[in-house]
Coordinates of C-alpha atoms in Angstrom, one line a residue:
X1 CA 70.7 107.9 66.9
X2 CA 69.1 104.7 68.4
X3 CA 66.8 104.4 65.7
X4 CA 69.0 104.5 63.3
X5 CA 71.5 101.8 65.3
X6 CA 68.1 99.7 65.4
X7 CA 66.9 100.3 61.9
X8 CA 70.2 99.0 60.0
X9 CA 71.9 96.9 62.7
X10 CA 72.1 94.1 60.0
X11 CA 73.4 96.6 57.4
X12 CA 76.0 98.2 59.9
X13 CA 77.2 94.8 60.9
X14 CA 77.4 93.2 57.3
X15 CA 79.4 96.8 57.0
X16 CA 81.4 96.3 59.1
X17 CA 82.2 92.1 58.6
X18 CA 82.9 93.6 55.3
X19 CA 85.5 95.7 56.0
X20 CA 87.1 93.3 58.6
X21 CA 87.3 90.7 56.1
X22 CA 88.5 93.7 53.3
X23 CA 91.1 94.5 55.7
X24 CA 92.6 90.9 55.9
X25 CA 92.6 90.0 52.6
X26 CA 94.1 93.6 52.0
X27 CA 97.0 92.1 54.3
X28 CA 97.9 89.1 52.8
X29 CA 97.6 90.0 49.8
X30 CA 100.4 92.9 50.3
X31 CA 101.9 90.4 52.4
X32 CA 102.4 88.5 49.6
X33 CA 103.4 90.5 46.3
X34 CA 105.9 91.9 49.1
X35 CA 107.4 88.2 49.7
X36 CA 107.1 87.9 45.7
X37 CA 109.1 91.2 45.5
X38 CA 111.7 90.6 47.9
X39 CA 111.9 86.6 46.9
X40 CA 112.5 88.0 43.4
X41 CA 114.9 90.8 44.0
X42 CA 112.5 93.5 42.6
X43 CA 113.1 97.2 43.6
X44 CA 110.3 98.2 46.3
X45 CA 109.0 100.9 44.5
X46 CA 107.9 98.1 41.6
X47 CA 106.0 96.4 45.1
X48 CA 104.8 99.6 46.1
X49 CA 103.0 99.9 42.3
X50 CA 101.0 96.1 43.3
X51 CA 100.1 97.7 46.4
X52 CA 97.8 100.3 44.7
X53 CA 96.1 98.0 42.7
X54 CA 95.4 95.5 45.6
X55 CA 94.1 99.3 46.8
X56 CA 92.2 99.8 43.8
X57 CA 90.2 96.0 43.3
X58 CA 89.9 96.0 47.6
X59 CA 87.8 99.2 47.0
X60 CA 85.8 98.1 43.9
X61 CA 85.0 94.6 46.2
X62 CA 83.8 96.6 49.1
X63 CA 81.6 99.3 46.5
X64 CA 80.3 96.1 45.2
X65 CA 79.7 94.1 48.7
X66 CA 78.4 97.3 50.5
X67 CA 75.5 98.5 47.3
X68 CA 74.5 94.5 48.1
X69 CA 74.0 94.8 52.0
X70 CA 72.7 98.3 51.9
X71 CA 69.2 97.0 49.5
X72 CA 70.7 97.4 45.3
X73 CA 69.2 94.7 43.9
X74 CA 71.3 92.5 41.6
X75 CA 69.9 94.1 38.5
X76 CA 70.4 97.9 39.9
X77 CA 74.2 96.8 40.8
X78 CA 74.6 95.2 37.0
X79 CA 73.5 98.4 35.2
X80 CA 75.3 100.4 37.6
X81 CA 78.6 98.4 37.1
X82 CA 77.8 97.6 33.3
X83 CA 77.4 101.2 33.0
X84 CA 80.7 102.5 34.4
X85 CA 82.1 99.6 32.8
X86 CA 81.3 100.2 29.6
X87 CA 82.2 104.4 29.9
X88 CA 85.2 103.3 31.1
X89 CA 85.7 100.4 28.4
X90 CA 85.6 103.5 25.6
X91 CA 87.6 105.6 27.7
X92 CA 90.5 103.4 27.7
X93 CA 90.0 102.2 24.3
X94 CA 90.4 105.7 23.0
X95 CA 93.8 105.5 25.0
X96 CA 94.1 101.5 25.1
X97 CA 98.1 101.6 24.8
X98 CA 98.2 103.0 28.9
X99 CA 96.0 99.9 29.5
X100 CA 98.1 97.4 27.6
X101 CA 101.3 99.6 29.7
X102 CA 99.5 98.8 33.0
X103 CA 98.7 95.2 32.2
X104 CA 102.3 94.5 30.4
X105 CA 103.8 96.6 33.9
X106 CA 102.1 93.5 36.1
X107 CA 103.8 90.8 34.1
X108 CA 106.8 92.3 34.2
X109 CA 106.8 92.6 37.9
X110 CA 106.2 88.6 38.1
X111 CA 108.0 87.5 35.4
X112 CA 110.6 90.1 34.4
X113 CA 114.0 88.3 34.5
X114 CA 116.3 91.3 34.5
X115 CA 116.9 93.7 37.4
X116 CA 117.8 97.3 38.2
X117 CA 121.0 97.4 37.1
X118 CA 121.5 94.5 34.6
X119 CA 122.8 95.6 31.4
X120 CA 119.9 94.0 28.2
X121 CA 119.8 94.2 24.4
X122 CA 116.7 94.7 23.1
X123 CA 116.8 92.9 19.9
X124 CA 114.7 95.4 17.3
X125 CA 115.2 95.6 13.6
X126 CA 114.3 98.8 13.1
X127 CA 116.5 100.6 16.6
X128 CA 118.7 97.8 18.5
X129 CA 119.4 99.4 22.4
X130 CA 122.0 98.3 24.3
X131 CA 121.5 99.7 27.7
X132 CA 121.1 99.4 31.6
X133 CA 118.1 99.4 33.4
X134 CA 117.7 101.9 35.6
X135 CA 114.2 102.1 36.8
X136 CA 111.2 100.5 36.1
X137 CA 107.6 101.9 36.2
X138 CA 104.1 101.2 36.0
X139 CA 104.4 102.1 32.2
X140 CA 108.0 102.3 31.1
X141 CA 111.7 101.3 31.7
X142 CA 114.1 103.7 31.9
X143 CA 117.0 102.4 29.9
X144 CA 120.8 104.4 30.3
X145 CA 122.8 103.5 26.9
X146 CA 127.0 103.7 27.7
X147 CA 126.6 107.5 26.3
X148 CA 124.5 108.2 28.8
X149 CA 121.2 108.9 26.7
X150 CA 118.0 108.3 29.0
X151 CA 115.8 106.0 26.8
X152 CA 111.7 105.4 28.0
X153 CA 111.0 102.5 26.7
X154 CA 107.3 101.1 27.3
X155 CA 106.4 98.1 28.8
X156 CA 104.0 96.4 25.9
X157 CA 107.0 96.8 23.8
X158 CA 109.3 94.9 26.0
X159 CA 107.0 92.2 26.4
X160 CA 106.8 91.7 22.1
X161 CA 110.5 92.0 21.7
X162 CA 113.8 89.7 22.1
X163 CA 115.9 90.8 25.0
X164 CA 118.8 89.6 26.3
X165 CA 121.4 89.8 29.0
X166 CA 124.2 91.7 27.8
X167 CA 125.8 92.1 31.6
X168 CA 124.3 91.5 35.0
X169 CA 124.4 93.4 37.9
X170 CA 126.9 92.1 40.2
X171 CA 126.3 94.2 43.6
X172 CA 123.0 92.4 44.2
X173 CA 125.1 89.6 44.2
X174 CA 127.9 90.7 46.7
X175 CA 125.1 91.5 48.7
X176 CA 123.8 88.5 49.2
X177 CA 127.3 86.5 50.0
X178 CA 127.5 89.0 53.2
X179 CA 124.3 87.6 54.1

């Protein structure tokens, strides 16, 4: 066990730096898409969703930080990740309309200007909606019309069409007077 502890002393402690510093950047970044989320008035599940990808690119830093201070060479690191990359890159191009859902589900937690709740019009030539918001997800809304149909309507498609505010949701605001 010592000479193993003596062997990679510099690896163990670059390890462990690593995941120190990992850790804190972890924190504030969570810190902050949860001060975005609750400065915006967006549901907590929606945070919850930026909380696995800060997850998802912490781990691909430290996989990437770690093959470095355990001996990959730049080049091994650069086939490896060009590799998985490019498997991954015809993967999701096969299925590139749950990437563009992902992607379209990030802007809309930043910039969405409706809220659980509001009432919106989608403005579509071919199928107008009029409905309420009642959840959003990583890759759709969930839209109630006044009939009560459940409509799934995906992100990227939100993002390309005219919506407007047909009513907005007016306990968020009550809420905030008894504040």
């Amino acid at each position: 066990m010592y000479e193993v502890l003596s062997n990679y002393r510099y690896e163990l402690v670059y390890t462990g730096v690593v995941f120190i510093i990992l850790l804190i950047i972890q924190f504030l970044l969570k810190k902050a898409a949860h001060r975005v989320g609750k400065r915006s008035e967006i549901n907590f599940t929606r945070t919850r969703l930026m909380f696995k990808y800060i997850n998802i690119l912490n781990i691909l830093i430290a996989a990437f930080l770690l093959s470095i201070a355990w001996g990959l060479g730049l080049t091994q690191i650069s086939v490896i990740f060009s590799s998985v990359f490019a498997v991954i890159g015809v993967a999701l191009f096969a299925i590139w309309s749950i990437l563009s859902n992902i992607t379209s589900g990030i802007i809309l937690f930043f910039s969405f200007p409706y809220k659980i709740g509001d009432t919106i019009r989608i403005h579509d030539k071919d199928l107008p909606i009029e409905a309420m918001i009642e959840d959003i997800k990583a890759f759709h809304l969930h839209l109630r019309t006044q009939e009560g149909e459940l409509i799934t309507y995906p992100n990227n498609l939100i993002l390309q069409k005219a919506v407007s505010l047909v009513e907005h949701n007016r306990k968020n605001e009550e809420g905030k007077e008894a504040l």
